[in-house]
Coordinates of C-alpha atoms and ligand atoms in Angstrom, one line a residue:
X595 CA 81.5 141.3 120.8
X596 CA 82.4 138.3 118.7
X597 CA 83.1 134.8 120.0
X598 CA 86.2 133.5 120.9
X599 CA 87.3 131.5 117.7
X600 CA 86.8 127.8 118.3
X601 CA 90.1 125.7 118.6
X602 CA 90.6 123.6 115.8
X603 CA 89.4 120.2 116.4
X604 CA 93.0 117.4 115.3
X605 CA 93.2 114.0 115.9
X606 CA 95.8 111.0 115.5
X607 CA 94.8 107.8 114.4
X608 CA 97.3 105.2 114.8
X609 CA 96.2 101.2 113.5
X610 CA 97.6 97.8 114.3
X611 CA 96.2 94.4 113.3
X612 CA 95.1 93.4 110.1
X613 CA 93.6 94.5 106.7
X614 CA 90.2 94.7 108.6
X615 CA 91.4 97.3 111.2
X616 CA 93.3 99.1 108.7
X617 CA 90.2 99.5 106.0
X618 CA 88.0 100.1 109.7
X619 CA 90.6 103.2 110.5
X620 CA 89.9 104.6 106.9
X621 CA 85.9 104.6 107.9
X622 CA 86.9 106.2 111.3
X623 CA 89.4 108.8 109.5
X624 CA 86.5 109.4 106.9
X625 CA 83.6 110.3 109.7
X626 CA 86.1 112.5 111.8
X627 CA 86.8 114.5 109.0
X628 CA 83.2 114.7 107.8
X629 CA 83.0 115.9 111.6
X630 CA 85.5 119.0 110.7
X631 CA 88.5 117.4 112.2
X632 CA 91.6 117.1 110.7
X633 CA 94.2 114.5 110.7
X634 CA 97.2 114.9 111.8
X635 CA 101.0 113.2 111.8
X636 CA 101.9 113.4 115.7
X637 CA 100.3 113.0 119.0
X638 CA 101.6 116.2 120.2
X639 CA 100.1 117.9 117.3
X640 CA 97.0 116.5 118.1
X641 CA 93.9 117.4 120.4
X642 CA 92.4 113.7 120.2
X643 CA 94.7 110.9 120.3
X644 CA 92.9 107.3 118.8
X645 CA 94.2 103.7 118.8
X646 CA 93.0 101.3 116.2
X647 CA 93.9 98.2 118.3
X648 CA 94.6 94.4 117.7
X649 CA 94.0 91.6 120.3
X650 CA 95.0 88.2 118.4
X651 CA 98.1 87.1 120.6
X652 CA 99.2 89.1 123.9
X653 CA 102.2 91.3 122.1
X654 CA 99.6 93.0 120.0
X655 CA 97.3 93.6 122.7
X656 CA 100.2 94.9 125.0
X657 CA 101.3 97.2 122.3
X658 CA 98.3 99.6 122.9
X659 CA 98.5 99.7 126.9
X660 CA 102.8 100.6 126.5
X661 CA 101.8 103.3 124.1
X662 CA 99.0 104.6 125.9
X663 CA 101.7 104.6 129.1
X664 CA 104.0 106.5 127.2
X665 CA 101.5 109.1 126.1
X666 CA 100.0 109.8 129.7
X667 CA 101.6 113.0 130.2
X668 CA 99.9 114.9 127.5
X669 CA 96.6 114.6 129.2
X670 CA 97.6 117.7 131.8
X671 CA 97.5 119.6 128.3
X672 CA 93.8 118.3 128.0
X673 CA 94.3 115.7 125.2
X674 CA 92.0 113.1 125.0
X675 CA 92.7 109.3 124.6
X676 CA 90.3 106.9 122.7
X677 CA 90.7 103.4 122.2
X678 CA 88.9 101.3 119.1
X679 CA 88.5 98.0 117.8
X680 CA 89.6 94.2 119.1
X681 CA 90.7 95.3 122.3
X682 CA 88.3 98.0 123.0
X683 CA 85.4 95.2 122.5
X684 CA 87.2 92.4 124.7
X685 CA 88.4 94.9 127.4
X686 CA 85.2 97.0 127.4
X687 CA 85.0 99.4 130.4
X688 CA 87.6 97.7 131.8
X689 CA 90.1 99.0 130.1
X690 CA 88.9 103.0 131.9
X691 CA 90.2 101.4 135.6
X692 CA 93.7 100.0 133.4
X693 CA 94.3 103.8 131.9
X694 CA 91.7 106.3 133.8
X695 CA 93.1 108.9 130.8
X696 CA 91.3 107.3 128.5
X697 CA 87.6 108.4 127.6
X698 CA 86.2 106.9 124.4
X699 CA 86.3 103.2 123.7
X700 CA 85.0 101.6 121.0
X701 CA 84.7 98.7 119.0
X702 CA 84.2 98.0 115.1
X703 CA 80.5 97.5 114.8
X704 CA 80.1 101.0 116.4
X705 CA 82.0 103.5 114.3
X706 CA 78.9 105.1 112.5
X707 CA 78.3 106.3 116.1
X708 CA 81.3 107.9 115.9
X709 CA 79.9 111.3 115.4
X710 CA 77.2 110.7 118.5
X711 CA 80.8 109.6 120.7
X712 CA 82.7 112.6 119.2
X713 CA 80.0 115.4 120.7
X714 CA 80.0 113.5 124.4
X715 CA 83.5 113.6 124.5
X716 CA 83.5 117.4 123.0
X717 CA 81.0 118.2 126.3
X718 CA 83.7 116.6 128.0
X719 CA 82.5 113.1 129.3
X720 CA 85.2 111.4 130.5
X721 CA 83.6 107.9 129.9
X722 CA 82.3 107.2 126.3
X723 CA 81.7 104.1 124.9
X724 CA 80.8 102.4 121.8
X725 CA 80.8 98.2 123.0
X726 CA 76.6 97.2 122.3
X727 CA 76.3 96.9 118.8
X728 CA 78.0 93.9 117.7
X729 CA 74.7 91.7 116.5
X730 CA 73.5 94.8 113.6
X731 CA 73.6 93.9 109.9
X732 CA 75.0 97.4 108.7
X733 CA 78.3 97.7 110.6
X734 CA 80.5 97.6 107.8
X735 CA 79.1 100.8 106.3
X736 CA 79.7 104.4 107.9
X737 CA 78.8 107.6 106.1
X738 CA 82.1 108.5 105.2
X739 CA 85.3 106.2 104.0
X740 CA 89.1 108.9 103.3
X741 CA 90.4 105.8 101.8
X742 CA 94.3 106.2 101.7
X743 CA 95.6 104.5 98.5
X744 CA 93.0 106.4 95.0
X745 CA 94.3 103.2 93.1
X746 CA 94.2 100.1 95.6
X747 CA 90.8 99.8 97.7
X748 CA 89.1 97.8 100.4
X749 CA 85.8 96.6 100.9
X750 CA 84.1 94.8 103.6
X751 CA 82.0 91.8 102.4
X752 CA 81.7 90.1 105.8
X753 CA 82.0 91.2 109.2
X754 CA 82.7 88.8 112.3
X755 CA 83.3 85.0 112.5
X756 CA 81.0 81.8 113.5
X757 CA 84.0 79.8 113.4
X758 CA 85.0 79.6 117.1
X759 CA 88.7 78.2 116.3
X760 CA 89.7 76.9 119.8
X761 CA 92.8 79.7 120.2
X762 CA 91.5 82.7 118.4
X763 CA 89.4 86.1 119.7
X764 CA 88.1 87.4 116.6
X765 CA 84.7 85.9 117.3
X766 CA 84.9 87.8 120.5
X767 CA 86.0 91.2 119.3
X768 CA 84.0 91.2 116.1
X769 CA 81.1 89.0 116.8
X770 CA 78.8 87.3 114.4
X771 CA 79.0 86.8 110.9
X772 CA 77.2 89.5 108.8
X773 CA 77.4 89.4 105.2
X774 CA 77.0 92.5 103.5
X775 CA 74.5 92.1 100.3
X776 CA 76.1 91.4 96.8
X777 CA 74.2 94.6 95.3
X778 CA 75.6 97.1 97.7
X779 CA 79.5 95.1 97.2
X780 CA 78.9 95.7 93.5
X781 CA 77.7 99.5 94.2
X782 CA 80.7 100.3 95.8
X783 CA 82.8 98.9 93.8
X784 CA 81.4 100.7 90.7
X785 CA 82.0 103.5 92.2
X786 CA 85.4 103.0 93.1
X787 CA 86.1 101.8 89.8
X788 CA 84.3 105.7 88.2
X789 CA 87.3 107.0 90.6
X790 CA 90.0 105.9 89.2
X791 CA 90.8 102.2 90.9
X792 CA 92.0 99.5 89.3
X793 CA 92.6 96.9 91.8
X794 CA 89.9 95.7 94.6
X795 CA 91.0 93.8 98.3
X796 CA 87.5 91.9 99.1
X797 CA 87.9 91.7 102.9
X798 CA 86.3 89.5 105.8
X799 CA 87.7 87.2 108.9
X800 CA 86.0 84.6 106.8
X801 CA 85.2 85.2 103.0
X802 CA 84.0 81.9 102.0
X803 CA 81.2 81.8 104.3
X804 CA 79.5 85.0 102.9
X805 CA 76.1 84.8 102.2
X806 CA 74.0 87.1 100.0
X807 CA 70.6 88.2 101.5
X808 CA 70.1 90.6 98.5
X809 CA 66.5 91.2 97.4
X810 CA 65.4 87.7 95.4
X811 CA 66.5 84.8 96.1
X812 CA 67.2 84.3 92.2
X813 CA 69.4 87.6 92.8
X814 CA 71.9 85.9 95.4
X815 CA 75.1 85.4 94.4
X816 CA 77.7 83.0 95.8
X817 CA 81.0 84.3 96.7
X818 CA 82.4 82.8 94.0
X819 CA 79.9 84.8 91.9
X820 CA 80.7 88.1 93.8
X821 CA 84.2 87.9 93.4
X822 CA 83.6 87.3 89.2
X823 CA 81.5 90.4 89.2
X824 CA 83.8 92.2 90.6
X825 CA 86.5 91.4 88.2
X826 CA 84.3 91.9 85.5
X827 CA 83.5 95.6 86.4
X828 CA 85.3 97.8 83.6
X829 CA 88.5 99.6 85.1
X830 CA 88.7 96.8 87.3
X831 CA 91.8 95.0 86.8
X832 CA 93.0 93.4 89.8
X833 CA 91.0 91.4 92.6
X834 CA 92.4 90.1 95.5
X835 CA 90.5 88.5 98.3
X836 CA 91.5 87.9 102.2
X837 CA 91.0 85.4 104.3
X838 CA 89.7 82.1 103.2
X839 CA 88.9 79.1 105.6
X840 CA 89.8 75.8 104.1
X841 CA 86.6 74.5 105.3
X842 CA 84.3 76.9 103.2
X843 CA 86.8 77.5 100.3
X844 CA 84.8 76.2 96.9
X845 CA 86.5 74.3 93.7
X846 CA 84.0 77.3 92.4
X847 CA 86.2 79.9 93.1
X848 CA 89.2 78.6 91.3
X849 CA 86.8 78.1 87.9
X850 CA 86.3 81.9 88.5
X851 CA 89.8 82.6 88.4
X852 CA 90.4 80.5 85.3
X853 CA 87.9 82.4 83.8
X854 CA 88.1 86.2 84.8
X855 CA 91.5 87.3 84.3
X856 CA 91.2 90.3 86.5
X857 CA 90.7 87.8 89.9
X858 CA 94.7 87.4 91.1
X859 CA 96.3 84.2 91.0
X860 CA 97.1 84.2 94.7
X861 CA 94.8 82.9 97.0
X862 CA 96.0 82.7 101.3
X863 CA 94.3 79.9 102.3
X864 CA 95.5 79.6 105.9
X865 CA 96.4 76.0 107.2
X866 CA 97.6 76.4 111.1
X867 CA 99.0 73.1 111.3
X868 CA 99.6 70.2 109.0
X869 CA 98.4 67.7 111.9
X870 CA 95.1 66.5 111.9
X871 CA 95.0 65.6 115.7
X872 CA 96.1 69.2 116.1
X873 CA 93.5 70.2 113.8
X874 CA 90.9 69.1 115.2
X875 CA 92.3 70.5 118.8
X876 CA 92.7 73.6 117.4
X877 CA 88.6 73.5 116.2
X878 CA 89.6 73.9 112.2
X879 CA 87.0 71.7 111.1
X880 CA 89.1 70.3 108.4
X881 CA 91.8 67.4 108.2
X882 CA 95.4 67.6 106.5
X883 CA 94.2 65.6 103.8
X884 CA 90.8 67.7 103.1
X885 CA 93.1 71.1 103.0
X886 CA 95.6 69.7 100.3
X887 CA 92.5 68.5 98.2
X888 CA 91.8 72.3 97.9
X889 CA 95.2 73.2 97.1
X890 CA 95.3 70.3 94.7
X891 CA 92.9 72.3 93.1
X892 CA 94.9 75.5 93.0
X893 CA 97.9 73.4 91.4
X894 CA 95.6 72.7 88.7
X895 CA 94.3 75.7 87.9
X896 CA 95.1 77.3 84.4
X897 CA 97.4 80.3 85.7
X898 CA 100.0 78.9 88.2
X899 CA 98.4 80.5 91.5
X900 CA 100.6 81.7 94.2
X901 CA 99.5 80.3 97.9
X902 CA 100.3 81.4 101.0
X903 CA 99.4 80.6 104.3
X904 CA 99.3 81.2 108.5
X905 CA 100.8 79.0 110.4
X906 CA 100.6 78.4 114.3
X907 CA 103.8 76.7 115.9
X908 CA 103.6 75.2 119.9
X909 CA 99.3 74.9 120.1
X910 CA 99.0 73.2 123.9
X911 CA 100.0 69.7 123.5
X912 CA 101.8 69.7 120.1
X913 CA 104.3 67.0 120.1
X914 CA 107.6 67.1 117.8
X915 CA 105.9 64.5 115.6
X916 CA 102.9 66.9 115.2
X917 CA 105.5 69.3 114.3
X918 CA 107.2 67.3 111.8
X919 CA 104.0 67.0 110.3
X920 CA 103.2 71.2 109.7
X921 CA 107.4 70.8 108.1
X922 CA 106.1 68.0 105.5
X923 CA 103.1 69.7 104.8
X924 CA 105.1 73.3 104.0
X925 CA 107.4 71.1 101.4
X926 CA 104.2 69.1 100.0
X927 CA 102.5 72.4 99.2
X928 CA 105.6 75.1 98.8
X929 CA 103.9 78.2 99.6
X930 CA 105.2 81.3 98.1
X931 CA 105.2 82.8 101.7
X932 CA 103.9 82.0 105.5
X933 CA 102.7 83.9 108.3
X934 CA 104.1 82.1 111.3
X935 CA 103.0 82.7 114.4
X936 CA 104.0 80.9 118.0
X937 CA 100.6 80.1 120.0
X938 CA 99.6 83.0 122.2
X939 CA 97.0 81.9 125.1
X940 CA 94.0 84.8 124.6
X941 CA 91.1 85.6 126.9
X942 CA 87.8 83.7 126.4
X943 CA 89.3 80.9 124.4
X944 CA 88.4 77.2 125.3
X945 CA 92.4 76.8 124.6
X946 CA 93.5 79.0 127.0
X947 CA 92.4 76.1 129.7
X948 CA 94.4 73.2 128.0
X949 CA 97.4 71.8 129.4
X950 CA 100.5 70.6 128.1
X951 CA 101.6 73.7 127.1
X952 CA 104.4 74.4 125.0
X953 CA 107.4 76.5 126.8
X954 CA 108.5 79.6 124.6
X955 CA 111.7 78.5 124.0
X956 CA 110.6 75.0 122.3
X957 CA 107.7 77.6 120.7
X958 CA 110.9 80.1 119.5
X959 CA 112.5 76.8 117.9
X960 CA 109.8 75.8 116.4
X961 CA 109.0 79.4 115.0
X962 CA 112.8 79.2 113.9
X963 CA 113.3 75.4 112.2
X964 CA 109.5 76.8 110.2
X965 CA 111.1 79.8 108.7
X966 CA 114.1 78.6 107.9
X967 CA 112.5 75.8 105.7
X968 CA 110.4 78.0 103.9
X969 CA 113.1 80.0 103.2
X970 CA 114.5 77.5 101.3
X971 CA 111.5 77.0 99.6
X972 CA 110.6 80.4 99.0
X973 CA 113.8 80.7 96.8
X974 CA 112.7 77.8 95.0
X975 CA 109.4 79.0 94.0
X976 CA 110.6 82.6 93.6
X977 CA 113.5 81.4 91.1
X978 CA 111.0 80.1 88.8
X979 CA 110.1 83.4 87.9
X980 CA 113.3 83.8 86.0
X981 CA 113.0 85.4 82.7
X982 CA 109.3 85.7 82.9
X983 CA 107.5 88.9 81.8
X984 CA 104.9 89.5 84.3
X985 CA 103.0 92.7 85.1
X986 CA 103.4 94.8 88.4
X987 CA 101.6 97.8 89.5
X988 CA 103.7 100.5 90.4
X989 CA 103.9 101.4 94.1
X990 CA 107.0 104.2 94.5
X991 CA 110.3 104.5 93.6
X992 CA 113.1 103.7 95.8
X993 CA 115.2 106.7 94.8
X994 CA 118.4 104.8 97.1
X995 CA 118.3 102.1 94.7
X996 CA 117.1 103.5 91.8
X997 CA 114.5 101.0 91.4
X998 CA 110.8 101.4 91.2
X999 CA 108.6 99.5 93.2
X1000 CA 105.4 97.1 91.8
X1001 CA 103.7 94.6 92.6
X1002 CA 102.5 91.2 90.6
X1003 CA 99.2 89.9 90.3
X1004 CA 100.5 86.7 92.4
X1005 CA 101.0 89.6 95.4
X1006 CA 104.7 89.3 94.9
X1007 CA 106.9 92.5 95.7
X1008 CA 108.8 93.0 92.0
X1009 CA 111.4 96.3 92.0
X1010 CA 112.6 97.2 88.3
X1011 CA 114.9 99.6 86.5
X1012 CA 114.1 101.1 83.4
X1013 CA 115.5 103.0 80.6
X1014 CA 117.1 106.1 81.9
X1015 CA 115.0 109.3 82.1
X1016 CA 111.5 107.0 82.4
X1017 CA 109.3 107.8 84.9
X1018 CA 106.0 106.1 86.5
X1019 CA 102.8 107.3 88.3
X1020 CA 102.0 105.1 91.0
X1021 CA 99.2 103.1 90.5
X1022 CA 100.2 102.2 86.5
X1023 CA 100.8 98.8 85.6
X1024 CA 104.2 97.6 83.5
X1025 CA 105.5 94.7 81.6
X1026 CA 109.0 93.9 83.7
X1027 CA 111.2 90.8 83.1
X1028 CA 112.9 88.9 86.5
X1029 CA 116.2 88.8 86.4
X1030 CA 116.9 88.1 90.2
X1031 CA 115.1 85.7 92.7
X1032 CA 115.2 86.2 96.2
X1033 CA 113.6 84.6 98.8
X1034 CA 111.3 87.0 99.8
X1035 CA 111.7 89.7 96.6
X1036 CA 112.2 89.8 92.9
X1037 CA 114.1 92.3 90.6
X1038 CA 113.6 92.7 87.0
X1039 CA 114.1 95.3 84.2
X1040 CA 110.9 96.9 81.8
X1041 CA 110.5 95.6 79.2
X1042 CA 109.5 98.0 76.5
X1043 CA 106.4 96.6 74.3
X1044 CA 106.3 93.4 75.7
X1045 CA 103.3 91.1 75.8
X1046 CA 102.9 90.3 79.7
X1047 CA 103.1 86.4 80.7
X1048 CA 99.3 87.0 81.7
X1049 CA 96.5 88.7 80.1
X1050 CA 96.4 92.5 80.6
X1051 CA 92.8 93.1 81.2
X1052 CA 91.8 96.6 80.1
X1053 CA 88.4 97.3 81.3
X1054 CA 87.5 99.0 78.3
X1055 CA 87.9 95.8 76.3
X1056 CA 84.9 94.2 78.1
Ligands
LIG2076 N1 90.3 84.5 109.8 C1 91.6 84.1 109.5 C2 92.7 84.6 110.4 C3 92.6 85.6 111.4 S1 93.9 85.9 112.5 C4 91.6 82.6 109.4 O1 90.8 82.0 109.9 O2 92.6 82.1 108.8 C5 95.3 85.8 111.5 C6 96.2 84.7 112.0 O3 96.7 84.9 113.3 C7 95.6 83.3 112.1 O4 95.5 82.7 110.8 C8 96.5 82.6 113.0 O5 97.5 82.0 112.3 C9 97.0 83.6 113.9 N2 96.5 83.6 115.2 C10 95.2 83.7 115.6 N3 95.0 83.5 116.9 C11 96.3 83.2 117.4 C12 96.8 82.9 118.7 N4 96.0 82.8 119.8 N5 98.1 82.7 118.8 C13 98.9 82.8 117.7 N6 98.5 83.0 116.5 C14 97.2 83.3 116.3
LIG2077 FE1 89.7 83.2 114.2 FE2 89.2 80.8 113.2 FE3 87.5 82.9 112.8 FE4 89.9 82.8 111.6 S1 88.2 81.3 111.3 S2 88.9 84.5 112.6 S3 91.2 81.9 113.1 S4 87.9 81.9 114.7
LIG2078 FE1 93.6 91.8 115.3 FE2 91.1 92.2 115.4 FE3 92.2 91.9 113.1 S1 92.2 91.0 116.7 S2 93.9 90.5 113.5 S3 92.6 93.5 114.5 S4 90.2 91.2 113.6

């Protein structure tokens, strides 16, 4: 008699947070396939349902306990619920008595154990956990990566954060710093480049502070030496890099963007306030006056580089003058876009014990008065493109519109027309002239044989 055919093994995977979980979610889809499951687009459709989670202020971390609620009744049909990354490591077991349903959690430095995790939960153990292996050098790396975009790519350079900032959990959820060495960076990226991508994300909670342990010490490289090797890989033609800390950030890395074409002129260098007395409250390590000394030296780099930045609004004990201050400092920089968030008190956080907090409704003006200003600026800074000829990398077309979709090197969203009947694979780059500035968009038209306002690098050339 044969055996009964085995059920096909599905899961869901859906991600919050940032570029870290979502690269993270495309190691986790990569081993679960390499497991012989297959991915699929609903919950109901699935047999394993996974949550990619995000702890940095309480909405996020709320987010994953409503949608876990609003799944519960699929467990009768023997589903299974796992929960990875931020707030499976700050949570831990707890989170088993908060949703008894669930049976796998898991944070980021334990996905290569996936596969180990996947066979207990097959055997049907109803408490699997993946919390111990935050202090290991290789965590960035599983077996398998099902990266989602074949012409835009992540890579991990440096796990965790030392910096202890007094309001955030990142050093909690994704423990120490680990640098990954330059050689195997470099390896990867070769590789991607052989497959077809053009344009490279370098990722880490805290970029500048990477630190090469490859072989020699002669061998090391800076990470304003990684970043230029990267760019100078042929087929490479775009480099982007996420986040810096003001502290850490280098002149150096703005001479390697004068002098590689394919690094981006866009660097998000995030400030959090522009009061030094909240500075130092907040742990940043760095004074208003020390963080527009390093975007003095973006101002006078050779491309114009595009700047953006995070911003926190109504940090215990900010006082209107504080606030004043973070207004000044958006209009003495004029970033081409900010992140703003209102202060949300997080679990293990020496912030999380001050007093004089802020109540949300002065924390909602706040948030309100920020964006509006850099509205204003944003249409500024964006009407300067006017009648430039930059190059975008085409995303999609909106068929609605009628407009394709790019990008520019300065991370700006450009839609275009083009002559009728012309029609663009994703992933190819175009010469398109603004016409229209708005404050968070531009719109422009191809420009047949034009010479972009930047170099074009073409790989092959180098
Ligand atoms: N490593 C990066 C940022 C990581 S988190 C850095 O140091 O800049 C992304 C952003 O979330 C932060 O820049 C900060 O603006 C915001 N953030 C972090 N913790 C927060 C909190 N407790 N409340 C509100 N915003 C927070
Ligand atoms: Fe959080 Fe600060 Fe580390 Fe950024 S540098 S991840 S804000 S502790
Ligand atoms: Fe969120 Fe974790 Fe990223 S807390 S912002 S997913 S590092």
């Amino acid at each position: 008699m044969s055996a009964a055919p085995q059920q096909e093994k599905t899961f869901y995977l859906e991600t919050f947070g940032c570029q870290m979980n979502a690269h993270d979610s495309e190691k986790v889809v990569g081993t679960l396939v390499s497991q012989g499951y297959r991915q699929v687009p609903t919950v109901e459709e699935a047999g394993l349902v996974l949550y990619n989670t995000c702890s940095i202020r309480d909405k996020a971390e709320q987010k994953v306990f409503h949608r876990l609620a609003d799944y519960k009744k699929f467990e009768k049909q023997g589903k299974r619920f796992g929960v990875l990354g931020c707030v499976a490591q700050q949570e831990g077991q707890k989170i088993f008595e908060k949703a008894p349903y669930v049976s796998l959690v898991a944070g980021s430095a334990s996905y290569r154990n996936l596969p180990q995790m996947l066979i207990q939960i097959e055997a049907g153990n109803r408490r699997v956990t993946g919390l111990d292996d935050r202090e290991t050098d290789e965590c960035f790396e599983t077996e398998f990566t099902a990266r989602t975009n074949p012409h835009r790519g992540y890579i991990t350079i440096i796990e965790g954060c030392d910096k202890f900032c007094s309001y955030c959990v990142v050093p909690f959820t994704r423990g120490k710093e680990r640098s990954r060495t330059s050689n195997s960076v470099l390896a990867e990226a070769r590789q991607m480049a052989d497959l077809g991508y053009t344009e490279i994300q370098l990722l880490g909670q805290n970029v500048n502070s990477y630190k090469d342990s490859a072989g020699k010490s002669s061998d090391r490289k800076t990470f304003a030496e990684l970043l230029a090797a990267v760019g100078e890989i042929p087929g490479i033609r775009r480099v982007r890099f996420t986040t810096s800390h003001p502290r850490d950030f280098g002149k150096d890395i703005i001479d390697a963007i004068d002098s590689v074409p394919a690094l981006c002129d866009h660097v998000h260098l995030p400030v959090q306030s522009g009061s030094t007395r909240v500075l130092d409250a907040m742990q940043r390590l760095y004074s208003r006056e020390q963080y527009l000394e390093r975007i003095s030296w973006m101002k006078a780099a050779q491309r114009e580089i595009s700047i953006t930045s995070d911003v926190i609004v109504g940090f215990p004990g900010e006082t209107e003058d504080d606030f004043q201050k973070t207004l000044s400092l958006l209009d003495e920089v004029e970033y081409d876009a900010v992140f703003a968030f209102k202060y949300s008190p997080r679990p293990n956080t020496p912030s999380i014990k001050m007093d004089d907090a802020i109540p949300d409704e002065e924390k909602s003006r706040r948030l309100a008065a920020l964006l509006e200003k850099q509205r204003e600026i944003q249409k500024r800074r964006n009407r300067k493109h006017l009648g430039q000829t930059v190059e975008v990398m085409v995303e999609g077309k909106n068929e609605a519109r009628g407009q394709w979709m790019g990008r520019t090197s300065q991370n700006k969203t450009l839609n275009f027309v083009a002559r009728e009947g012309r029609s663009f694979e994703s992933g190819s780059y175009v010469p398109v002239r603004v016409t229209t500035a708005f404050p968070n968009s531009l719109v422009g038209e191809m420009v047949e044989d034009a010479v972009p306002a930047y170099a074009v690098s073409t790989g092959e050339a180098r």
